[in-house]
Amino acid sequence: MSDIYELIRQGSFSCECGKTHSTLVEHIIIEHGAVRALPDLLREYGSSKPFLLSGSTTFKAAGEPVTRVLDEAGITCSRYIFPEPYVQPTEKSVGSALMHFDFSCDGIVAVGSGVINDIAKLLAAMSGLPYIVVGTAPSMDGYASSTSSMEVDGLKVSINSTCARAIIGDLDILCNAPMHMIHSGIGDMIAKYISICEWRYSRILTDEYYCPTIAAIVEEGLQRCVDSADGLLTRDPEAIRSVMEGMVLTGLAMQYTGISRPASGMEHYFSHIWDMRSLAFGTKADLHGIQCGIGTLFSLKAYEYIKTIRPDKEKALQYAAQFSLEDWNRQLRAHIGPGAEAMIENEKKEQKYNKEEHARRLDMIIENWDEIMAVINTLPDYETVYGLLKRIGAPVSVAEIGIPEEEVGITLKMSKGIL
């Protein structure tokens, strides 16, 4: 059930979880020379004048083959190329793309990966036009998702947008992506160890919706990436294909379930906090997948510690009694700036710090501790994942990406405020 091409051929399928899973993605082409399929795809969607969106860096990486195949097919396009080398996922970037959008166009083509794809999905959602993405790196899992990860009022959030009707992953382009972006892809994939684990035990604690079929799809994609990881060192096309397919599978999983659970957990929240702090104060931040890989290592360390303890109800209640929400909000504002305000407003709805709710959750944790531990024990050990990342040259510490080690503790504490 984990073959992405078979999933797309099926269109939708009834699942043991009680849902019918479906996706708007109709074509996935991951092969050498895949970009040559672009003209036929545009014709299929009735697009004779697409709007092409890219960044200056990604256009240099893939703009030539894309424009060449369009020119040879006699397809003219309007385009906007962000002038800056690193496009930020902000309201300003979305506004810039919208201001340059040609409303006489009848389709959208993005040439890029993370931020470019997220902005193009928002344009497609607003315009209602069919959207095709030409991926330039196997660096993130948003290609097939129907949300856009953006910073709004300083808070990193997932905005409902739409997904690409067709995803083109040309191995001739993907294999030449910067190694740092390839590392980002494997970092975003190993994050699924944490996300699937947390999705499983959340079902135990909160009776949250959980689909074993979708979880298995993500885990199989993850295992293929891990098995082929050493091939990334030599840019082996099959290893690159495994990562790209894993990224697409994970995006499909989010679309099938309508939630981000299959793809992100605590490890992603580390990355979001670092991004928010960078946006507010200009501190260091790195690619999302790089940060998620490092966040996965810290999450594994946290879970290895949790395995050594049992909940102490009296100690937990005493801590909750002494907790000051006012003091905590001051810490949030000091550490992440304007983004704290959205987190504070969210807390008014979520009530995570409500002492009565805390006591109720504590009882549930204690009552189900052994079952929770059985789920946590399925995680790989820290050394195994550290060794994999280290072996392929991916960053394994915050020091390598310019974030002070002393920020890790406060980042972990603040991660629970991300939705």
Short mmCIF file of C-alpha atoms in Angstrom, two decimals:
data_model
loop_
_atom_site.label_atom_id
_atom_site.label_comp_id
_atom_site.label_asym_id
_atom_site.label_seq_id
_atom_site.Cartn_x
_atom_site.Cartn_y
_atom_site.Cartn_z
CA MET A 1 0.00 0.00 0.00
CA SER A 2 3.04 2.30 0.27
CA ASP A 3 3.85 2.54 -3.47
CA ILE A 4 3.07 6.18 -4.28
CA TYR A 5 2.30 5.45 -7.93
CA GLU A 6 -0.25 2.78 -6.99
CA LEU A 7 -1.81 5.13 -4.43
CA ILE A 8 -2.20 7.83 -7.07
CA ARG A 9 -3.65 5.35 -9.58
CA GLN A 10 -6.26 4.36 -7.00
CA GLY A 11 -7.30 7.96 -6.49
CA SER A 12 -9.07 7.19 -3.22
CA PHE A 13 -9.49 4.16 -1.01
CA SER A 14 -11.67 3.08 1.89
CA CYS A 15 -9.61 2.39 4.98
CA GLU A 16 -9.93 0.30 8.12
CA CYS A 17 -9.82 3.54 10.13
CA GLY A 18 -13.30 4.31 8.84
CA LYS A 19 -12.31 7.08 6.45
CA THR A 20 -12.08 7.21 2.69
CA HIS A 21 -8.65 8.63 1.94
CA SER A 22 -8.29 10.81 -1.14
CA THR A 23 -5.90 13.30 -2.68
CA LEU A 24 -5.95 15.98 -5.36
CA VAL A 25 -2.51 14.86 -6.60
CA GLU A 26 -2.99 13.12 -9.94
CA HIS A 27 0.54 12.69 -11.28
CA ILE A 28 3.87 11.96 -9.61
CA ILE A 29 6.86 11.66 -11.94
CA ILE A 30 10.22 10.98 -10.28
CA GLU A 31 12.72 9.87 -12.92
CA HIS A 32 15.52 11.09 -15.13
CA GLY A 33 14.28 13.71 -17.60
CA ALA A 34 10.94 14.06 -15.81
CA VAL A 35 10.71 17.76 -16.63
CA ARG A 36 9.98 16.81 -20.25
CA ALA A 37 6.49 15.78 -19.09
CA LEU A 38 5.61 19.37 -18.15
CA PRO A 39 4.05 20.51 -21.49
CA ASP A 40 1.72 17.50 -21.69
CA LEU A 41 0.65 18.00 -18.09
CA LEU A 42 -0.13 21.66 -18.76
CA ARG A 43 -2.20 20.70 -21.79
CA GLU A 44 -4.06 18.09 -19.73
CA TYR A 45 -5.08 20.83 -17.31
CA GLY A 46 -6.05 23.22 -20.11
CA SER A 47 -3.19 25.61 -19.43
CA SER A 48 -1.68 27.40 -22.41
CA LYS A 49 -0.20 30.31 -20.47
CA PRO A 50 1.11 29.30 -17.04
CA PHE A 51 2.45 31.61 -14.37
CA LEU A 52 5.91 30.45 -13.30
CA LEU A 53 7.06 31.19 -9.75
CA SER A 54 10.61 30.58 -8.57
CA GLY A 55 13.46 31.99 -6.51
CA SER A 56 16.73 33.26 -7.93
CA THR A 57 18.64 30.25 -6.59
CA THR A 58 16.12 27.57 -7.60
CA PHE A 59 15.63 29.14 -11.02
CA LYS A 60 19.37 28.85 -11.65
CA ALA A 61 19.16 25.19 -10.63
CA ALA A 62 16.23 24.20 -12.82
CA GLY A 63 14.99 27.21 -14.77
CA GLU A 64 16.93 26.38 -17.92
CA PRO A 65 15.48 22.89 -18.52
CA VAL A 66 11.99 24.10 -17.57
CA THR A 67 12.00 27.11 -19.90
CA ARG A 68 13.62 25.04 -22.67
CA VAL A 69 10.88 22.39 -22.67
CA LEU A 70 8.20 25.10 -22.53
CA ASP A 71 9.79 27.00 -25.44
CA GLU A 72 10.13 23.81 -27.50
CA ALA A 73 6.45 23.08 -26.88
CA GLY A 74 5.45 26.61 -27.90
CA ILE A 75 4.10 27.43 -24.44
CA THR A 76 4.60 31.01 -23.31
CA CYS A 77 4.48 31.93 -19.64
CA SER A 78 4.54 34.89 -17.33
CA ARG A 79 6.90 34.58 -14.44
CA TYR A 80 8.08 36.08 -11.21
CA ILE A 81 11.52 35.22 -9.85
CA PHE A 82 12.12 36.39 -6.30
CA PRO A 83 15.32 38.46 -6.43
CA GLU A 84 16.63 37.43 -3.03
CA PRO A 85 18.59 34.15 -2.77
CA TYR A 86 16.62 32.95 0.27
CA VAL A 87 12.87 33.54 0.16
CA GLN A 88 11.31 33.82 3.61
CA PRO A 89 7.93 32.21 4.46
CA THR A 90 6.29 35.48 5.46
CA GLU A 91 3.29 37.63 4.63
CA LYS A 92 5.67 39.93 2.70
CA SER A 93 6.77 37.13 0.36
CA VAL A 94 3.19 36.03 -0.28
CA GLY A 95 2.20 39.64 -0.94
CA SER A 96 5.10 40.09 -3.35
CA ALA A 97 4.13 36.98 -5.31
CA LEU A 98 0.50 38.12 -5.44
CA MET A 99 1.42 41.64 -6.60
CA HIS A 100 3.43 40.17 -9.48
CA PHE A 101 0.83 37.54 -10.36
CA ASP A 102 -0.49 37.68 -13.92
CA PHE A 103 -4.24 37.15 -13.70
CA SER A 104 -4.44 36.38 -17.42
CA CYS A 105 -2.62 33.09 -16.76
CA ASP A 106 -4.50 29.80 -16.66
CA GLY A 107 -2.17 27.65 -14.57
CA ILE A 108 0.67 27.86 -12.06
CA VAL A 109 4.08 26.19 -12.19
CA ALA A 110 6.51 26.44 -9.29
CA VAL A 111 10.20 25.72 -9.74
CA GLY A 112 11.60 25.22 -6.27
CA SER A 113 11.11 23.38 -3.02
CA GLY A 114 9.95 24.47 0.45
CA VAL A 115 9.02 28.14 0.56
CA ILE A 116 8.43 28.51 -3.18
CA ASN A 117 6.09 25.52 -3.10
CA ASP A 118 4.22 26.85 -0.05
CA ILE A 119 3.69 30.27 -1.64
CA ALA A 120 2.63 28.75 -4.98
CA LYS A 121 0.08 26.56 -3.17
CA LEU A 122 -1.42 29.70 -1.62
CA LEU A 123 -1.59 31.38 -5.05
CA ALA A 124 -3.27 28.28 -6.48
CA ALA A 125 -5.78 28.22 -3.63
CA MET A 126 -6.61 31.91 -4.07
CA SER A 127 -6.87 31.76 -7.87
CA GLY A 128 -8.42 28.30 -8.24
CA LEU A 129 -5.91 27.49 -11.02
CA PRO A 130 -4.30 24.07 -11.51
CA TYR A 131 -0.85 23.88 -9.97
CA ILE A 132 2.25 21.85 -10.94
CA VAL A 133 5.51 21.84 -8.97
CA VAL A 134 8.93 21.06 -10.39
CA GLY A 135 10.94 20.08 -7.33
CA THR A 136 14.55 21.25 -7.18
CA ALA A 137 15.64 19.32 -4.08
CA PRO A 138 14.44 16.33 -2.02
CA SER A 139 14.52 18.62 0.98
CA MET A 140 11.07 18.69 2.62
CA ASP A 141 7.72 16.88 2.82
CA GLY A 142 5.40 19.63 1.61
CA TYR A 143 5.29 18.74 -2.10
CA ALA A 144 2.09 16.70 -1.75
CA SER A 145 0.56 18.35 1.30
CA SER A 146 -2.40 20.70 1.09
CA THR A 147 -1.10 23.17 3.66
CA SER A 148 1.53 25.89 3.57
CA SER A 149 3.97 26.38 6.43
CA MET A 150 4.21 30.14 6.93
CA GLU A 151 5.03 32.73 9.57
CA VAL A 152 1.99 34.85 10.38
CA ASP A 153 2.30 37.64 12.94
CA GLY A 154 5.60 36.05 13.97
CA LEU A 155 4.09 32.61 14.63
CA LYS A 156 4.96 29.58 12.48
CA VAL A 157 1.64 28.04 11.41
CA SER A 158 0.24 25.63 8.82
CA ILE A 159 -2.29 27.39 6.57
CA ASN A 160 -4.83 25.42 4.56
CA SER A 161 -4.03 26.01 0.89
CA THR A 162 -4.11 23.33 -1.82
CA CYS A 163 -1.78 20.76 -3.26
CA ALA A 164 -0.08 20.30 -6.60
CA ARG A 165 -2.05 18.39 -9.20
CA ALA A 166 1.27 17.06 -10.51
CA ILE A 167 4.67 16.69 -8.84
CA ILE A 168 7.74 16.51 -11.08
CA GLY A 169 10.97 15.24 -9.55
CA ASP A 170 13.60 15.19 -12.27
CA LEU A 171 16.49 13.09 -10.98
CA ASP A 172 18.89 15.00 -13.23
CA ILE A 173 17.99 18.09 -11.18
CA LEU A 174 17.46 16.48 -7.77
CA CYS A 175 20.80 14.64 -7.81
CA ASN A 176 22.59 17.97 -8.28
CA ALA A 177 20.86 19.71 -5.39
CA PRO A 178 23.19 21.15 -2.73
CA MET A 179 24.17 18.41 -0.28
CA HIS A 180 22.85 20.56 2.57
CA MET A 181 19.37 20.35 1.02
CA ILE A 182 19.69 16.59 0.58
CA HIS A 183 20.66 16.40 4.27
CA SER A 184 17.55 18.46 4.97
CA GLY A 185 15.43 15.82 3.26
CA ILE A 186 16.80 12.94 5.31
CA GLY A 187 16.45 15.09 8.45
CA ASP A 188 12.80 15.72 7.68
CA MET A 189 12.27 12.00 7.09
CA ILE A 190 13.89 10.71 10.30
CA ALA A 191 11.63 13.17 12.13
CA LYS A 192 8.82 10.72 11.32
CA TYR A 193 10.14 8.39 14.04
CA ILE A 194 8.93 10.97 16.56
CA SER A 195 5.76 12.10 14.80
CA ILE A 196 4.36 8.59 14.36
CA CYS A 197 5.25 7.67 17.95
CA GLU A 198 3.48 10.74 19.33
CA TRP A 199 0.47 10.18 17.08
CA ARG A 200 0.13 6.67 18.51
CA TYR A 201 0.28 7.57 22.17
CA SER A 202 -1.90 10.65 21.67
CA ARG A 203 -4.62 8.22 20.63
CA ILE A 204 -4.16 6.48 23.99
CA LEU A 205 -4.31 9.70 26.00
CA THR A 206 -6.88 11.80 24.14
CA ASP A 207 -8.66 9.31 21.88
CA GLU A 208 -7.34 11.32 18.95
CA TYR A 209 -8.02 10.01 15.45
CA TYR A 210 -5.29 7.61 14.35
CA CYS A 211 -4.93 5.58 11.14
CA PRO A 212 -2.62 2.53 11.26
CA THR A 213 -2.60 2.27 7.46
CA ILE A 214 -1.34 5.82 6.98
CA ALA A 215 1.18 5.40 9.80
CA ALA A 216 2.49 2.25 8.08
CA ILE A 217 2.78 4.10 4.75
CA VAL A 218 4.96 6.78 6.36
CA GLU A 219 7.06 4.21 8.23
CA GLU A 220 7.74 2.21 5.07
CA GLY A 221 8.85 5.35 3.25
CA LEU A 222 11.06 6.23 6.21
CA GLN A 223 12.64 2.77 6.25
CA ARG A 224 13.50 2.98 2.54
CA CYS A 225 15.22 6.32 3.17
CA VAL A 226 17.20 4.91 6.08
CA ASP A 227 18.19 1.80 4.11
CA SER A 228 19.52 3.86 1.20
CA ALA A 229 20.99 6.77 3.19
CA ASP A 230 24.64 5.86 2.55
CA GLY A 231 23.99 6.30 -1.18
CA LEU A 232 23.34 9.98 -0.61
CA LEU A 233 27.08 10.52 -0.13
CA THR A 234 27.65 9.69 -3.80
CA ARG A 235 24.34 11.24 -4.95
CA ASP A 236 23.19 7.81 -6.05
CA PRO A 237 19.96 8.36 -8.05
CA GLU A 238 18.14 5.51 -6.31
CA ALA A 239 19.00 6.95 -2.89
CA ILE A 240 17.83 10.40 -4.02
CA ARG A 241 14.67 8.81 -5.42
CA SER A 242 14.00 7.10 -2.07
CA VAL A 243 14.20 10.40 -0.20
CA MET A 244 12.04 12.25 -2.73
CA GLU A 245 9.44 9.48 -2.72
CA GLY A 246 9.50 9.47 1.10
CA MET A 247 8.88 13.22 1.09
CA VAL A 248 5.94 12.82 -1.29
CA LEU A 249 4.49 9.88 0.67
CA THR A 250 4.53 11.94 3.85
CA GLY A 251 2.77 14.83 2.14
CA LEU A 252 0.13 12.42 0.87
CA ALA A 253 -0.26 11.05 4.39
CA MET A 254 -1.09 14.53 5.69
CA GLN A 255 -3.56 15.04 2.88
CA TYR A 256 -5.19 11.64 3.40
CA THR A 257 -5.73 12.28 7.11
CA GLY A 258 -6.35 16.03 7.01
CA ILE A 259 -3.86 16.55 9.86
CA SER A 260 -0.11 17.03 10.23
CA ARG A 261 0.30 14.23 12.80
CA PRO A 262 1.87 11.73 10.36
CA ALA A 263 4.65 14.21 9.58
CA SER A 264 5.44 16.37 12.59
CA GLY A 265 5.73 16.23 16.34
CA MET A 266 7.98 17.67 19.02
CA GLU A 267 11.01 17.58 16.71
CA HIS A 268 9.28 19.99 14.30
CA TYR A 269 8.42 22.34 17.13
CA PHE A 270 12.12 22.77 17.89
CA SER A 271 12.51 23.98 14.32
CA HIS A 272 9.50 26.31 14.54
CA ILE A 273 10.81 28.00 17.70
CA TRP A 274 14.23 28.54 16.12
CA ASP A 275 12.56 30.00 13.01
CA MET A 276 10.37 32.34 15.06
CA ARG A 277 13.32 33.54 17.10
CA SER A 278 15.31 34.13 13.92
CA LEU A 279 12.48 36.13 12.39
CA ALA A 280 12.12 38.30 15.50
CA PHE A 281 15.76 38.87 16.42
CA GLY A 282 17.86 37.89 13.41
CA THR A 283 19.41 34.93 15.22
CA LYS A 284 20.76 31.93 13.33
CA ALA A 285 18.41 29.42 11.72
CA ASP A 286 18.85 26.74 9.10
CA LEU A 287 16.81 24.70 6.64
CA HIS A 288 13.66 23.23 8.13
CA GLY A 289 14.74 19.61 7.61
CA ILE A 290 18.20 20.23 9.06
CA GLN A 291 16.59 21.65 12.20
CA CYS A 292 14.08 18.79 12.32
CA GLY A 293 16.92 16.26 12.16
CA ILE A 294 18.64 17.91 15.11
CA GLY A 295 15.28 18.26 16.86
CA THR A 296 14.77 14.52 16.38
CA LEU A 297 18.04 13.82 18.22
CA PHE A 298 16.99 16.02 21.15
CA SER A 299 13.55 14.39 21.18
CA LEU A 300 15.12 10.93 21.29
CA LYS A 301 17.26 12.03 24.23
CA ALA A 302 14.14 13.28 26.01
CA TYR A 303 12.32 9.99 25.42
CA GLU A 304 15.31 7.97 26.61
CA TYR A 305 15.14 9.94 29.86
CA ILE A 306 11.37 9.39 30.11
CA LYS A 307 11.98 5.64 29.88
CA THR A 308 13.90 5.81 33.17
CA ILE A 309 11.13 7.40 35.25
CA ARG A 310 7.57 6.86 36.41
CA PRO A 311 5.11 9.73 36.92
CA ASP A 312 5.06 11.20 40.42
CA LYS A 313 1.57 12.62 40.86
CA GLU A 314 2.24 14.66 43.99
CA LYS A 315 5.40 16.20 42.55
CA ALA A 316 3.59 17.06 39.31
CA LEU A 317 0.68 18.69 41.15
CA GLN A 318 3.06 20.71 43.32
CA TYR A 319 4.87 21.96 40.24
CA ALA A 320 1.59 22.92 38.57
CA ALA A 321 0.46 24.77 41.70
CA GLN A 322 3.62 26.90 41.61
CA PHE A 323 3.45 27.58 37.87
CA SER A 324 2.81 31.22 36.93
CA LEU A 325 1.29 31.74 33.50
CA GLU A 326 2.13 35.44 33.71
CA ASP A 327 5.84 34.69 34.27
CA TRP A 328 5.79 32.13 31.49
CA ASN A 329 4.27 34.60 29.03
CA ARG A 330 7.05 37.07 29.87
CA GLN A 331 9.61 34.39 29.00
CA LEU A 332 7.85 33.71 25.70
CA ARG A 333 7.87 37.39 24.75
CA ALA A 334 11.54 37.75 25.65
CA HIS A 335 12.65 34.69 23.71
CA ILE A 336 10.59 34.71 20.51
CA GLY A 337 9.32 38.26 20.27
CA PRO A 338 6.03 39.06 18.47
CA GLY A 339 5.32 35.40 17.77
CA ALA A 340 4.66 34.98 21.47
CA GLU A 341 1.44 36.96 21.22
CA ALA A 342 -0.16 34.42 18.90
CA MET A 343 0.96 31.60 21.19
CA ILE A 344 -0.51 33.40 24.20
CA GLU A 345 -3.81 33.90 22.37
CA ASN A 346 -3.84 30.23 21.35
CA GLU A 347 -3.41 29.20 24.97
CA LYS A 348 -6.61 31.03 25.88
CA LYS A 349 -8.41 28.56 23.60
CA GLU A 350 -6.30 25.46 24.22
CA GLN A 351 -6.09 25.78 28.03
CA LYS A 352 -2.96 23.62 28.26
CA TYR A 353 -2.01 25.39 31.49
CA ASN A 354 -5.42 25.06 33.11
CA LYS A 355 -4.64 23.35 36.42
CA GLU A 356 -7.81 21.25 36.41
CA GLU A 357 -7.12 20.05 32.87
CA HIS A 358 -3.52 19.35 33.85
CA ALA A 359 -4.68 17.16 36.74
CA ARG A 360 -7.04 15.27 34.45
CA ARG A 361 -4.29 14.65 31.88
CA LEU A 362 -1.95 13.55 34.65
CA ASP A 363 -4.43 10.89 35.75
CA MET A 364 -4.71 9.65 32.17
CA ILE A 365 -0.92 9.47 31.83
CA ILE A 366 -0.54 7.52 35.06
CA GLU A 367 -3.39 5.17 34.22
CA ASN A 368 -1.96 4.39 30.77
CA TRP A 369 1.76 4.63 31.56
CA ASP A 370 2.68 1.05 30.59
CA GLU A 371 0.86 1.31 27.27
CA ILE A 372 2.52 4.66 26.56
CA MET A 373 5.91 3.15 27.34
CA ALA A 374 5.23 0.28 24.94
CA VAL A 375 4.79 2.86 22.16
CA ILE A 376 7.85 4.90 23.16
CA ASN A 377 9.95 1.72 23.24
CA THR A 378 9.41 1.34 19.49
CA LEU A 379 11.63 4.39 18.89
CA PRO A 380 15.18 3.78 17.65
CA ASP A 381 17.91 4.65 20.13
CA TYR A 382 19.66 7.99 19.96
CA GLU A 383 23.04 6.55 18.96
CA THR A 384 21.60 4.77 15.92
CA VAL A 385 20.01 7.93 14.48
CA TYR A 386 23.00 10.09 15.47
CA GLY A 387 25.30 7.63 13.69
CA LEU A 388 23.22 7.70 10.51
CA LEU A 389 23.22 11.50 10.29
CA LYS A 390 26.90 11.74 11.21
CA ARG A 391 27.86 9.11 8.65
CA ILE A 392 26.35 11.04 5.76
CA GLY A 393 27.73 14.38 6.95
CA ALA A 394 24.45 15.94 8.13
CA PRO A 395 24.55 18.39 11.08
CA VAL A 396 23.95 16.69 14.43
CA SER A 397 24.26 19.60 16.87
CA VAL A 398 22.89 23.12 17.29
CA ALA A 399 26.48 24.43 17.36
CA GLU A 400 26.84 23.39 13.72
CA ILE A 401 23.94 25.62 12.69
CA GLY A 402 24.86 28.58 14.91
CA ILE A 403 22.37 28.10 17.75
CA PRO A 404 23.79 28.25 21.31
CA GLU A 405 23.59 24.97 23.23
CA GLU A 406 22.08 26.75 26.23
CA GLU A 407 18.94 27.55 24.18
CA VAL A 408 17.97 23.89 23.80
CA GLY A 409 16.29 23.62 27.22
CA ILE A 410 14.08 26.67 26.78
CA THR A 411 13.28 25.59 23.22
CA LEU A 412 12.04 22.24 24.51
CA LYS A 413 9.84 23.97 27.09
CA MET A 414 8.42 26.41 24.54
CA SER A 415 7.75 23.76 21.92
CA LYS A 416 4.53 22.73 23.65
CA GLY A 417 3.02 26.10 22.75
CA ILE A 418 3.20 25.42 18.99
CA LEU A 419 0.01 24.12 17.40
#
